[in-house]
Short mmCIF file of N, CA, C and O in Angstrom, two decimals:
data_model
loop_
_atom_site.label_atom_id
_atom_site.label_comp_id
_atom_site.label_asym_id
_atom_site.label_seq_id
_atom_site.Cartn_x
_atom_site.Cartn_y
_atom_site.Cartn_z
N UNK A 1 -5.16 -59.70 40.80
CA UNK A 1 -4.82 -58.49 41.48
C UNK A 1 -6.05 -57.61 41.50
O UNK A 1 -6.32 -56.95 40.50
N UNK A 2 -6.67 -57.56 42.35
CA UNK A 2 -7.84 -56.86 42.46
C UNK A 2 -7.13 -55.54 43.36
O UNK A 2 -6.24 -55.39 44.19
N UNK A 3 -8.31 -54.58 42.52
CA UNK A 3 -7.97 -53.46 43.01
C UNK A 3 -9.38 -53.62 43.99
O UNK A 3 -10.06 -54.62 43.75
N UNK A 4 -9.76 -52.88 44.87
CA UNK A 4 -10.82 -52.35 45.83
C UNK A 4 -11.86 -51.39 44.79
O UNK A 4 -11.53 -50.94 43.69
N UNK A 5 -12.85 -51.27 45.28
CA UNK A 5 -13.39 -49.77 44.71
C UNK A 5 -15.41 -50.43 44.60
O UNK A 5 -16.35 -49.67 44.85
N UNK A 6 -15.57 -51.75 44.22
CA UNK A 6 -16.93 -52.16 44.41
C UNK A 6 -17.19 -52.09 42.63
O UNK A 6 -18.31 -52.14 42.13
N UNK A 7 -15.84 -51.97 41.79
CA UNK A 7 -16.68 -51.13 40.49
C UNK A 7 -17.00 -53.43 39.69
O UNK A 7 -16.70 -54.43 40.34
N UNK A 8 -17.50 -53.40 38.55
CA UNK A 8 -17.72 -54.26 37.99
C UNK A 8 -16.48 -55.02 37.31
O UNK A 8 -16.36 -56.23 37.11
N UNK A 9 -15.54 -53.87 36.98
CA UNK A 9 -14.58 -54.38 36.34
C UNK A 9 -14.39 -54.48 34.68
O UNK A 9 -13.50 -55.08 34.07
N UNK A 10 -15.29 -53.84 34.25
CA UNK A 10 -15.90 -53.31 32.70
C UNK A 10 -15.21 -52.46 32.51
O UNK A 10 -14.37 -52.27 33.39
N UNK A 11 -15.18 -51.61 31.43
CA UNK A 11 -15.23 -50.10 30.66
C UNK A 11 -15.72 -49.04 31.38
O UNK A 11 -16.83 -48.86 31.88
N UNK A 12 -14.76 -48.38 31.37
CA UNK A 12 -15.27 -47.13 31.94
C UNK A 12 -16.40 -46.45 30.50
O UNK A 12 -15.92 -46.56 29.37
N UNK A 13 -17.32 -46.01 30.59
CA UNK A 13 -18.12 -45.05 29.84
C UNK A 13 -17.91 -43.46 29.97
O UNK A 13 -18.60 -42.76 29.22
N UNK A 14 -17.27 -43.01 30.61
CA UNK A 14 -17.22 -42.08 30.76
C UNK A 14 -15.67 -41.14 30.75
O UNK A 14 -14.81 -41.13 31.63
N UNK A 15 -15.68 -40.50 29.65
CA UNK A 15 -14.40 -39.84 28.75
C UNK A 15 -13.76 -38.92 29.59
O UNK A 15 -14.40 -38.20 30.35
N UNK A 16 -12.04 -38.89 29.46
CA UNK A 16 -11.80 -38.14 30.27
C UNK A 16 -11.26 -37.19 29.75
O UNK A 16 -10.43 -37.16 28.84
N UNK A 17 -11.99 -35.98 30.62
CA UNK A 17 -11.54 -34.59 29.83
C UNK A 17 -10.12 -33.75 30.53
O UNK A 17 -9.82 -32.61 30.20
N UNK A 18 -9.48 -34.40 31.36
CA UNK A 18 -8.31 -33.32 31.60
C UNK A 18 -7.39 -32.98 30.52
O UNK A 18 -7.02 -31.85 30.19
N UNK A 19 -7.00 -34.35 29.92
CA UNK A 19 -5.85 -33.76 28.38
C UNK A 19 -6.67 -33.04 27.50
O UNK A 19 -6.12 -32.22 26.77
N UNK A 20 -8.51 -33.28 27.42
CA UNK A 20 -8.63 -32.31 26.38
C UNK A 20 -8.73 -30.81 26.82
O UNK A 20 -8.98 -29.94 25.98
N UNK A 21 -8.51 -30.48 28.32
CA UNK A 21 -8.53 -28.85 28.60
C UNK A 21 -7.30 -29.03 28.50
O UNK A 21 -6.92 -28.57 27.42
N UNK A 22 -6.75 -29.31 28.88
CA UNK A 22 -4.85 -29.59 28.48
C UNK A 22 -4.60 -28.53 27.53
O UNK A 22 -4.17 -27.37 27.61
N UNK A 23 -5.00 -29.30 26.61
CA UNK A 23 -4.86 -29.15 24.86
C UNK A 23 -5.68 -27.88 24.57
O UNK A 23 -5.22 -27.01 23.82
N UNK A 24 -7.15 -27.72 25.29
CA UNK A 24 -7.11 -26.59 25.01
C UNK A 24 -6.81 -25.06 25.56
O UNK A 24 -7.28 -24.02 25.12
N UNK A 25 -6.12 -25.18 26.37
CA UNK A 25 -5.01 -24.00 27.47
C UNK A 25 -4.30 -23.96 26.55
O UNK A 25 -4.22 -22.88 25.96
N UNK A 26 -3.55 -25.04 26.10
CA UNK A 26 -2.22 -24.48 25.22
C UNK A 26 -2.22 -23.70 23.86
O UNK A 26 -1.31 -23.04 23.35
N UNK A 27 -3.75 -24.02 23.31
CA UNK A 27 -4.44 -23.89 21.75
C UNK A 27 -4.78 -22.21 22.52
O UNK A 27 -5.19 -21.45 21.65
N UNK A 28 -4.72 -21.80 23.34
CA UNK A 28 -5.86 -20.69 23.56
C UNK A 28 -4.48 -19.92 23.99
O UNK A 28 -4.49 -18.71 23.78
N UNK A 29 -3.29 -20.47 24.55
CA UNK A 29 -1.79 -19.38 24.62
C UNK A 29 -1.38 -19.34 23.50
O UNK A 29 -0.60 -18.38 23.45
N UNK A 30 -1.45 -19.88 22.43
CA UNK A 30 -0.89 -20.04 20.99
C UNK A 30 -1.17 -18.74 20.01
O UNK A 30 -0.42 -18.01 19.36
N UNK A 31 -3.16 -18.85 20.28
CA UNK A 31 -3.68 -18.16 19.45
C UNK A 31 -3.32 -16.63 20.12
O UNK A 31 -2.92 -15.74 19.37
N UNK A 32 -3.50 -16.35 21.64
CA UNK A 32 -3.03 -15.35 22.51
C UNK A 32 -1.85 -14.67 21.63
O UNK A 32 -2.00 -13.70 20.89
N UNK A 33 -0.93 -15.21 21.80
CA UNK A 33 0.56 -14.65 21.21
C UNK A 33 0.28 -14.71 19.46
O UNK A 33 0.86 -13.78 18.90
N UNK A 34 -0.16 -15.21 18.92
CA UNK A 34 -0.03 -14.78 17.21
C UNK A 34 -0.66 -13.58 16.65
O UNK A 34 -0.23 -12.78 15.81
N UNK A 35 -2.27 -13.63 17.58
CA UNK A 35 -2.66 -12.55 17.16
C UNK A 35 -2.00 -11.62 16.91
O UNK A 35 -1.47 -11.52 15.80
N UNK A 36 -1.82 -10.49 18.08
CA UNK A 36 -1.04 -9.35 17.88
C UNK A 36 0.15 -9.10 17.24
O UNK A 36 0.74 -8.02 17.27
N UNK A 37 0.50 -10.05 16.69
CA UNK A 37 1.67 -10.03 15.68
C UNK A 37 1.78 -10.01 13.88
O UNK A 37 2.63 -9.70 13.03
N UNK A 38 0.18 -10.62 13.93
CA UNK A 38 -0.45 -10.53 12.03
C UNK A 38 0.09 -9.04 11.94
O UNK A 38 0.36 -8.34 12.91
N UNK A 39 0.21 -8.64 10.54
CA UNK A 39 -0.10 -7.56 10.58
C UNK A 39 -1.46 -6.73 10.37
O UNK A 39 -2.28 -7.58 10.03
N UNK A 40 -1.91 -5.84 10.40
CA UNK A 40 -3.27 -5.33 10.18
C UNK A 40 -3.76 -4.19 8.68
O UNK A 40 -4.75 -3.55 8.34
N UNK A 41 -2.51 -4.41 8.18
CA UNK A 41 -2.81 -3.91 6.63
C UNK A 41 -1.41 -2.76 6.25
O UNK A 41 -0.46 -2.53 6.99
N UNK A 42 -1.60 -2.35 5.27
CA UNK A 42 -1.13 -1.55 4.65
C UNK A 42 -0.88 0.07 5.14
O UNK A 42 -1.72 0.67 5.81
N UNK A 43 0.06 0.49 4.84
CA UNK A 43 -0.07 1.97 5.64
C UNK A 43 -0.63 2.89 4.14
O UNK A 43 -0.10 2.51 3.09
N UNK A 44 -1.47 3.84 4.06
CA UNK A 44 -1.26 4.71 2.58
C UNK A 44 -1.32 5.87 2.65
O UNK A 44 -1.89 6.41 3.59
N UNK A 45 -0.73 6.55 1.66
CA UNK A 45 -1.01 7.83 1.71
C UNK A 45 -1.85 8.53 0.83
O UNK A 45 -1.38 7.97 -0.16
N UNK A 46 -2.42 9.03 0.50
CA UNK A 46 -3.49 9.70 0.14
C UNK A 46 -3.39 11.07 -0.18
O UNK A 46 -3.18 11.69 0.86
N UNK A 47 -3.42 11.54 -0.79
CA UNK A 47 -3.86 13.30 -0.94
C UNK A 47 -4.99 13.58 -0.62
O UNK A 47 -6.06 13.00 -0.82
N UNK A 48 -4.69 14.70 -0.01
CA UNK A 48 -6.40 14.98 0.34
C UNK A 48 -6.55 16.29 0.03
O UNK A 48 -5.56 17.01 0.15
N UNK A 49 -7.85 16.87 -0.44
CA UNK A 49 -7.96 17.84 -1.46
C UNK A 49 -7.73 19.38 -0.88
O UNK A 49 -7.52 19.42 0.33
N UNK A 50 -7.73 20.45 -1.47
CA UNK A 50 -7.22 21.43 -0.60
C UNK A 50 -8.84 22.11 -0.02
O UNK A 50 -9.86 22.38 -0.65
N UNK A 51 -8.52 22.20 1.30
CA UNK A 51 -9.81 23.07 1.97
C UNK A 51 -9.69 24.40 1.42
O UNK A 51 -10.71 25.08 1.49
N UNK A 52 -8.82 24.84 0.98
CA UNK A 52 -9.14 26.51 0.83
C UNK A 52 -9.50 26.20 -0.47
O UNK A 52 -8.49 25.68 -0.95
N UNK A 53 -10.22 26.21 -1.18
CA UNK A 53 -10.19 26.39 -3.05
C UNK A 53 -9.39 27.51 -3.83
O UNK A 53 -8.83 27.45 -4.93
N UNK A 54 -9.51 28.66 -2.82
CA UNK A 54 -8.31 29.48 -3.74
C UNK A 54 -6.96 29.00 -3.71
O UNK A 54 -6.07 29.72 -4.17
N UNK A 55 -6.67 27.82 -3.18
CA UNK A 55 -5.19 28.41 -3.08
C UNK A 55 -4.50 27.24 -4.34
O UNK A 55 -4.96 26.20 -4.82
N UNK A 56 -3.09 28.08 -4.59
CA UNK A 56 -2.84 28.01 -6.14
C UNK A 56 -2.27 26.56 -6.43
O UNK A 56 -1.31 26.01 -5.89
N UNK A 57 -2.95 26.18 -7.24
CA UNK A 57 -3.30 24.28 -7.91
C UNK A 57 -1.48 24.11 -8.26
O UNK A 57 -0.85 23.05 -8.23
N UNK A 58 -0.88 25.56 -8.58
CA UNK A 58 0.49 24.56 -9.52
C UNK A 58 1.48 24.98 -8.20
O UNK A 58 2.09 26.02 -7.98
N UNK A 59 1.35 23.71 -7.40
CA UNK A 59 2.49 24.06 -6.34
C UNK A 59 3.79 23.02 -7.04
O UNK A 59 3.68 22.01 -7.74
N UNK A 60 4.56 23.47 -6.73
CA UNK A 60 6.05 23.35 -7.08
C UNK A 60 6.50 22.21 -6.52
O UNK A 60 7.32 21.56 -7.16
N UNK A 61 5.97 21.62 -4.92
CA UNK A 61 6.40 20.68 -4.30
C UNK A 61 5.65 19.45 -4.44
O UNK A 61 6.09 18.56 -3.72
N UNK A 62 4.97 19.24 -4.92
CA UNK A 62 4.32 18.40 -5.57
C UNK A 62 4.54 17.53 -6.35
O UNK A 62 4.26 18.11 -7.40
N UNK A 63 4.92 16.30 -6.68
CA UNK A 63 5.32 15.93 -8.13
C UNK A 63 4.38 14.78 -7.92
O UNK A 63 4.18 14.05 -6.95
N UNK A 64 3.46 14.90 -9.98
CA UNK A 64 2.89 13.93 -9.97
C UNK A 64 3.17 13.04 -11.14
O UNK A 64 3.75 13.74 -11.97
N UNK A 65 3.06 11.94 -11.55
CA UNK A 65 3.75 11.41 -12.51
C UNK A 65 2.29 10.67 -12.90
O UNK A 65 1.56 10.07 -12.10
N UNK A 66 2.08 10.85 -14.18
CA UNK A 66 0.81 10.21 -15.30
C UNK A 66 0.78 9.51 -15.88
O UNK A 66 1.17 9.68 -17.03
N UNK A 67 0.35 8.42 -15.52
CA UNK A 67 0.48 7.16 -16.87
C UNK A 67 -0.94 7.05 -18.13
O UNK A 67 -1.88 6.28 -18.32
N UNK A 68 -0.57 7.93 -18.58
CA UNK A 68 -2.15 7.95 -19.56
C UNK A 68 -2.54 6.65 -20.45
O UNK A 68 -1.55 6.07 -20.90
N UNK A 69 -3.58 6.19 -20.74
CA UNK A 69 -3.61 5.33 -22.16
C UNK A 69 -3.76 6.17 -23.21
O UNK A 69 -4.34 7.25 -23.09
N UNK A 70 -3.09 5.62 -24.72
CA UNK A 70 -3.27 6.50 -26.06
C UNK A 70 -3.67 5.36 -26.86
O UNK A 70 -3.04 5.08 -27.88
N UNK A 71 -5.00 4.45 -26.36
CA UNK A 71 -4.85 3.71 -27.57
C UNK A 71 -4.76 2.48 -27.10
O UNK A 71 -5.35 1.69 -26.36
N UNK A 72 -3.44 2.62 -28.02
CA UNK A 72 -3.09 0.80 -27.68
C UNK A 72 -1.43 1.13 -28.45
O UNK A 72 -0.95 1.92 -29.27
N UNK A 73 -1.02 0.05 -27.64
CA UNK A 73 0.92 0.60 -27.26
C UNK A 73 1.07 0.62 -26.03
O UNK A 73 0.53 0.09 -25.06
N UNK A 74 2.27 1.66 -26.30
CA UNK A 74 2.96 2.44 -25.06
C UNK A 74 2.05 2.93 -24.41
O UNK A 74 1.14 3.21 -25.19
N UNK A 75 1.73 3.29 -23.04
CA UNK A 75 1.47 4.30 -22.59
C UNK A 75 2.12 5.93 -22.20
O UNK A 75 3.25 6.12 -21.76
N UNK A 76 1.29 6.82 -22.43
CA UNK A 76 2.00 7.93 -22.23
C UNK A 76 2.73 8.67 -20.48
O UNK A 76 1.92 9.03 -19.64
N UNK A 77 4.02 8.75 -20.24
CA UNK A 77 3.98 9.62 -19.19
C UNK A 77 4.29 10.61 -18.91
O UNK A 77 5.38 10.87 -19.41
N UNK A 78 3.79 11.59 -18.18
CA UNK A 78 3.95 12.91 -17.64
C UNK A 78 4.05 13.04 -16.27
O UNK A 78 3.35 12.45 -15.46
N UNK A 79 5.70 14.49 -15.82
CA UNK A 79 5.46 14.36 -14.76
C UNK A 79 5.26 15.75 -14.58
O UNK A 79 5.94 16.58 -15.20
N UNK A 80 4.56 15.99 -13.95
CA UNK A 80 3.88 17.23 -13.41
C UNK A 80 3.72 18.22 -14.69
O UNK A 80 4.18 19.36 -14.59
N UNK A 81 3.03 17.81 -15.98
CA UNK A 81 2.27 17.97 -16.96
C UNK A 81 3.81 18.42 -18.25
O UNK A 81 4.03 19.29 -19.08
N UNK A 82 4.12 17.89 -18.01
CA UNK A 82 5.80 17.82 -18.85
C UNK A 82 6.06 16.23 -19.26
O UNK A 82 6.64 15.50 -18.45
N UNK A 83 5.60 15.70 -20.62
CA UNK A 83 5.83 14.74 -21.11
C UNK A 83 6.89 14.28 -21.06
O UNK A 83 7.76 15.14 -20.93
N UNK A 84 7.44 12.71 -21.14
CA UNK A 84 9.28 11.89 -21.18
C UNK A 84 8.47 10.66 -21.31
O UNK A 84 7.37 10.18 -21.02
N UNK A 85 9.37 10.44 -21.76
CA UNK A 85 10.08 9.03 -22.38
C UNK A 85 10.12 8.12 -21.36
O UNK A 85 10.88 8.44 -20.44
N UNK A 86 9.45 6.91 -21.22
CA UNK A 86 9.58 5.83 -20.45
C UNK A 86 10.72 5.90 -19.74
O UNK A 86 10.77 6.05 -18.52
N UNK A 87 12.31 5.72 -21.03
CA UNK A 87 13.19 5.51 -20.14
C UNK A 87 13.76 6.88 -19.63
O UNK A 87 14.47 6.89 -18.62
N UNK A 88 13.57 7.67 -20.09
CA UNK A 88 13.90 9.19 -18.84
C UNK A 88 13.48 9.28 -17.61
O UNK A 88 14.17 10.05 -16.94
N UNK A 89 12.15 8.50 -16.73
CA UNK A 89 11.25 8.82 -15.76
C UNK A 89 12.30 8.48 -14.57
O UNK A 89 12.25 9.38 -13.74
N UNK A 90 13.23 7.45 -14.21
CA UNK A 90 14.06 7.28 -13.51
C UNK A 90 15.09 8.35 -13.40
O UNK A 90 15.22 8.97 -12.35
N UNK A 91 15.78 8.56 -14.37
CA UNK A 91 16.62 9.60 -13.63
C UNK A 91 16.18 10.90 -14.15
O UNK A 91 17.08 11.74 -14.05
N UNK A 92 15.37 11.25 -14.54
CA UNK A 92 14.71 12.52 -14.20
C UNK A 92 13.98 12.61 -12.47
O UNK A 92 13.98 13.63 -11.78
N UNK A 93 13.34 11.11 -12.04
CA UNK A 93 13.18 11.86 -10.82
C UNK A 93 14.02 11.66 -9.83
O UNK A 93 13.80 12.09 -8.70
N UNK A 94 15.21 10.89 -10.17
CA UNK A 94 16.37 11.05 -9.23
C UNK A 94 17.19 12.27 -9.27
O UNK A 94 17.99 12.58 -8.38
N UNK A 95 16.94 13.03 -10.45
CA UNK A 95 17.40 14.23 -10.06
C UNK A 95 16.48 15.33 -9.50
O UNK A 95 16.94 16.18 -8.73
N UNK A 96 15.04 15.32 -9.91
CA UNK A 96 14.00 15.93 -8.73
C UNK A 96 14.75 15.58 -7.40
O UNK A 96 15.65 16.25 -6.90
N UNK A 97 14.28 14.51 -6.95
CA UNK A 97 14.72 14.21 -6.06
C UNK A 97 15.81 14.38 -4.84
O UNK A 97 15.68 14.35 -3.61
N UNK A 98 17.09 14.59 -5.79
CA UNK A 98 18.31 14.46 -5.28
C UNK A 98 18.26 15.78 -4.41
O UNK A 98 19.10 15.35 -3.62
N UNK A 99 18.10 16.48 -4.14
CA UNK A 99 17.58 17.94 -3.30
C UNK A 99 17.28 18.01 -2.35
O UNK A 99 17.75 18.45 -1.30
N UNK A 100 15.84 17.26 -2.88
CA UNK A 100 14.50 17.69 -1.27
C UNK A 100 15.11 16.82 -0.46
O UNK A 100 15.91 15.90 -0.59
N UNK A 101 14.36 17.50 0.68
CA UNK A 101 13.93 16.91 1.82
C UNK A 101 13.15 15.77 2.03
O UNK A 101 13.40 14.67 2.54
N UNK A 102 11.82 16.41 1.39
CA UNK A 102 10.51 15.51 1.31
C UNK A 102 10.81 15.01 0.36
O UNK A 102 11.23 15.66 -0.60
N UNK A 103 10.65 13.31 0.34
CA UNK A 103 10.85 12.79 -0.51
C UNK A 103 9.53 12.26 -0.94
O UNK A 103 9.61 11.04 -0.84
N UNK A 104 8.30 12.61 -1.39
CA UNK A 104 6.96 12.73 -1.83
C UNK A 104 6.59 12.03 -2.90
O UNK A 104 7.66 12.25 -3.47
N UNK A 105 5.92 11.27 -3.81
CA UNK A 105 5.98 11.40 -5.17
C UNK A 105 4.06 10.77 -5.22
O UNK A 105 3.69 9.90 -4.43
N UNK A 106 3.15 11.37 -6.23
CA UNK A 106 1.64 10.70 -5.81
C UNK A 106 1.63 10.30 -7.66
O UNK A 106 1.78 11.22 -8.46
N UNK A 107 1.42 8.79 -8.15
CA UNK A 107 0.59 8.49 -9.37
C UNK A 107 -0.56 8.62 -10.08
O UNK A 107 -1.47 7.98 -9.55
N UNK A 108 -0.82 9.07 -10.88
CA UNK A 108 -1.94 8.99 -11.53
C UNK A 108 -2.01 8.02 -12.70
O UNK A 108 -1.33 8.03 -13.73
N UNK A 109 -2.85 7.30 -12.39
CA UNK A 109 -2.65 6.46 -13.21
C UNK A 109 -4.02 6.20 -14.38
O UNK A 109 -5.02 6.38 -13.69
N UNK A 110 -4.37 5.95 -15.47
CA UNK A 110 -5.65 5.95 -16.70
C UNK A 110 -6.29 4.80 -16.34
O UNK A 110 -5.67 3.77 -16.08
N UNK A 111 -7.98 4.92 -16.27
CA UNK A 111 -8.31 3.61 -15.43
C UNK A 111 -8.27 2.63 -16.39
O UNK A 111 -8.40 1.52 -15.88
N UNK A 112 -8.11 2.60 -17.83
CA UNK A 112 -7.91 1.99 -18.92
C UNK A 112 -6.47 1.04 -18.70
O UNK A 112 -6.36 -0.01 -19.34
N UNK A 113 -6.03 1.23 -18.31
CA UNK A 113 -4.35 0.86 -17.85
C UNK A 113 -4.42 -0.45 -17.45
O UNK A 113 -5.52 -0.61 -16.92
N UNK A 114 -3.72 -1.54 -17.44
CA UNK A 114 -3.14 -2.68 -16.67
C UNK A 114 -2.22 -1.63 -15.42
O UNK A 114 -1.55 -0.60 -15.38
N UNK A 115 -2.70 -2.61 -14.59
CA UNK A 115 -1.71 -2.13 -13.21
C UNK A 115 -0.16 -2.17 -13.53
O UNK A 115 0.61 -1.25 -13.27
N UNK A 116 0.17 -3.35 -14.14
CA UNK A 116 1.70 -3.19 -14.58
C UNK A 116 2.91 -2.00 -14.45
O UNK A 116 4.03 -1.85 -13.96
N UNK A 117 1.78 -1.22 -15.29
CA UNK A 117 2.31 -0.28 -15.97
C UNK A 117 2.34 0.48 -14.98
O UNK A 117 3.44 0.80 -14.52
N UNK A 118 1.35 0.88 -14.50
CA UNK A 118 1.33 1.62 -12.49
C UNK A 118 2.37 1.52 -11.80
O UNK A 118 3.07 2.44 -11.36
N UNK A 119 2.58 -0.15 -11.62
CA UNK A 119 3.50 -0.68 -10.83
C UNK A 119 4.69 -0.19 -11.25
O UNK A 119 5.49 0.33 -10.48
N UNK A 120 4.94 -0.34 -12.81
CA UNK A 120 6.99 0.29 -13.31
C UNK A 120 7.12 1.75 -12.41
O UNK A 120 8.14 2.16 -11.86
N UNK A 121 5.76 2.40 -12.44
CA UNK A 121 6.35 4.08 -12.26
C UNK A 121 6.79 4.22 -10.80
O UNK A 121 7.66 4.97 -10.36
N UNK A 122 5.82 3.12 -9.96
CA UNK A 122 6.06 2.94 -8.80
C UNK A 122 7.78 2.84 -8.51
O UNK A 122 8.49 3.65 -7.92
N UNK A 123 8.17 1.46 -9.20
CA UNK A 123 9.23 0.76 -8.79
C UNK A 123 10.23 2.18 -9.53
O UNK A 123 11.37 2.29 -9.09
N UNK A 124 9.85 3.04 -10.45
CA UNK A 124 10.86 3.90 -10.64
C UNK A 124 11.30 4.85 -9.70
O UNK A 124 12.46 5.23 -9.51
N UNK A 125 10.33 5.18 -9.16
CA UNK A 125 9.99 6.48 -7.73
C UNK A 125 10.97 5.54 -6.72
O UNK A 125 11.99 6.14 -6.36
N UNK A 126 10.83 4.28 -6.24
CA UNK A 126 11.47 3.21 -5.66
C UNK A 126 13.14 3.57 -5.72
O UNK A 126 13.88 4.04 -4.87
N UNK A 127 13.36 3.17 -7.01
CA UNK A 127 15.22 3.60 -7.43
C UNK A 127 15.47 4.86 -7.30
O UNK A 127 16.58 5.37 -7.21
N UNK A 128 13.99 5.62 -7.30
CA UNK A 128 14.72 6.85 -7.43
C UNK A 128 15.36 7.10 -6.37
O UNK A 128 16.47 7.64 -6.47
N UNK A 129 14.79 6.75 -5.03
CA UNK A 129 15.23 7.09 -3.91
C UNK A 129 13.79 7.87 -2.77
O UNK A 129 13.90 8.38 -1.66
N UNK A 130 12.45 7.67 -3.71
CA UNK A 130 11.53 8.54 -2.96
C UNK A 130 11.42 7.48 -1.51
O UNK A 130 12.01 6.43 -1.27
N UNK A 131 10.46 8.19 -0.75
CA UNK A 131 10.46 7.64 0.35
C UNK A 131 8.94 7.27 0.53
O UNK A 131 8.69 6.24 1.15
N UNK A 132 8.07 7.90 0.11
CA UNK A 132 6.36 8.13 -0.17
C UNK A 132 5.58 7.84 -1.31
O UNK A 132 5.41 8.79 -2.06
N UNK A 133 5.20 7.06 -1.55
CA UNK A 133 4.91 7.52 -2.78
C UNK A 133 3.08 7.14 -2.86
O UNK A 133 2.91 5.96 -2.57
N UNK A 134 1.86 7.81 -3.15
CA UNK A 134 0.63 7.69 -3.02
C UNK A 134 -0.31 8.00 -4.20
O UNK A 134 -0.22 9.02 -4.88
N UNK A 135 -1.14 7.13 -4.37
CA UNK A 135 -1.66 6.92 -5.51
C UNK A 135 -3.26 7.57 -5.73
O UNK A 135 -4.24 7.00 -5.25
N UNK A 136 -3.38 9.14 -6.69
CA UNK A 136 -4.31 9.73 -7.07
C UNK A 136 -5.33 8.73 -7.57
O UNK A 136 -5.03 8.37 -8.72
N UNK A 137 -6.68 8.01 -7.01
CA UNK A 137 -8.02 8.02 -7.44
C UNK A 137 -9.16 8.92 -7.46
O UNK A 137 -9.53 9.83 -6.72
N UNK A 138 -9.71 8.25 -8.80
CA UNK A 138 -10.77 9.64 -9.00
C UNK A 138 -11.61 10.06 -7.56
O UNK A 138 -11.81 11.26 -7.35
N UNK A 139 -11.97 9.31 -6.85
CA UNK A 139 -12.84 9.60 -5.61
C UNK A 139 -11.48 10.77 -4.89
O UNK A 139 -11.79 11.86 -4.42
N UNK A 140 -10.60 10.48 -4.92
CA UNK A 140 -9.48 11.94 -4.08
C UNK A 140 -9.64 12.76 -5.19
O UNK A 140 -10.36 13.70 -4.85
N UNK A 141 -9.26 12.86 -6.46
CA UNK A 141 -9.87 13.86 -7.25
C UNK A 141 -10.97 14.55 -6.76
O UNK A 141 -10.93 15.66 -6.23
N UNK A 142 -12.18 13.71 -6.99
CA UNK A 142 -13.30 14.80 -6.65
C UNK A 142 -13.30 14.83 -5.44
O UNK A 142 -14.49 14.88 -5.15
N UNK A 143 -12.63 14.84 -4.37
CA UNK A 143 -12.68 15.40 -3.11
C UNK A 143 -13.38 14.36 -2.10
O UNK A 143 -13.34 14.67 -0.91
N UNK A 144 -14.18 12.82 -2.55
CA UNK A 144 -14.37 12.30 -1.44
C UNK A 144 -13.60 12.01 -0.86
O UNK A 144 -13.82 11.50 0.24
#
């Protein structure tokens, strides 16, 4: 069964590229649609320091909660410079809480610290019911 054409009847040498643009149209709609769907990070909140300097440091709406190191142990916490008890920090700030509006809450945490311990006060602010909650570093301290 001969076909026509003058060719030798050998191997073609020469590769054919339509399935590999094929393949790559479909690789290039794939990547198209995933992109914009990663997400692109974290949302945070931040304090940012007050522009006026006079104006008065002990605001009321504010709540900050302190995880100090003393050592070695427990760590100490304070919320808005009023010492408690590990297990008080939950429903003490569910009753802050239970009120406002703004549901706010910013950590400070001892750079001596395991994050852990960061993390409980977090997950307490969490039950409490806050809605915000943003984490004091020394660079927002000193105002960078």
């Amino acid at each position: 069964m001969g076909m026509g054409g003058g060719g030798t009847g050998g191997a073609v040498s020469e590769i054919n590229v339509t399935p590999l643009i094929d393949v790559l149209l479909v690789l290039l709609i794939i990547f198209m649609v995933i992109v914009p769907v990663t997400p692109h990070g974290l949302d945070a909140l931040v304090p940012q320091p007050p522009k006026n300097k006079q104006q008065d440091d002990n605001n009321t709406r504010t709540i900050v909660v302190q995880v100090q190191s003393n050592g070695a142990g427990e760590p100490a916490y304070k919320i808005n410079e009023t010492a408690f008890n590990k297990s008080a920090i939950e429903s003490q700030l569910a009753t802050i809480f239970a009120a406002r509006q703004e549901k706010v809450m910013f950590v400070k945490g001892d750079k001596d610290l395991d994050f852990s311990k960061i993390a409980e006060v977090i997950d307490f602010g969490h039950q409490a019911g806050v809605d915000n909650i943003g984490l004091i570093t020394p660079r927002v301290e000193a105002g960078q």
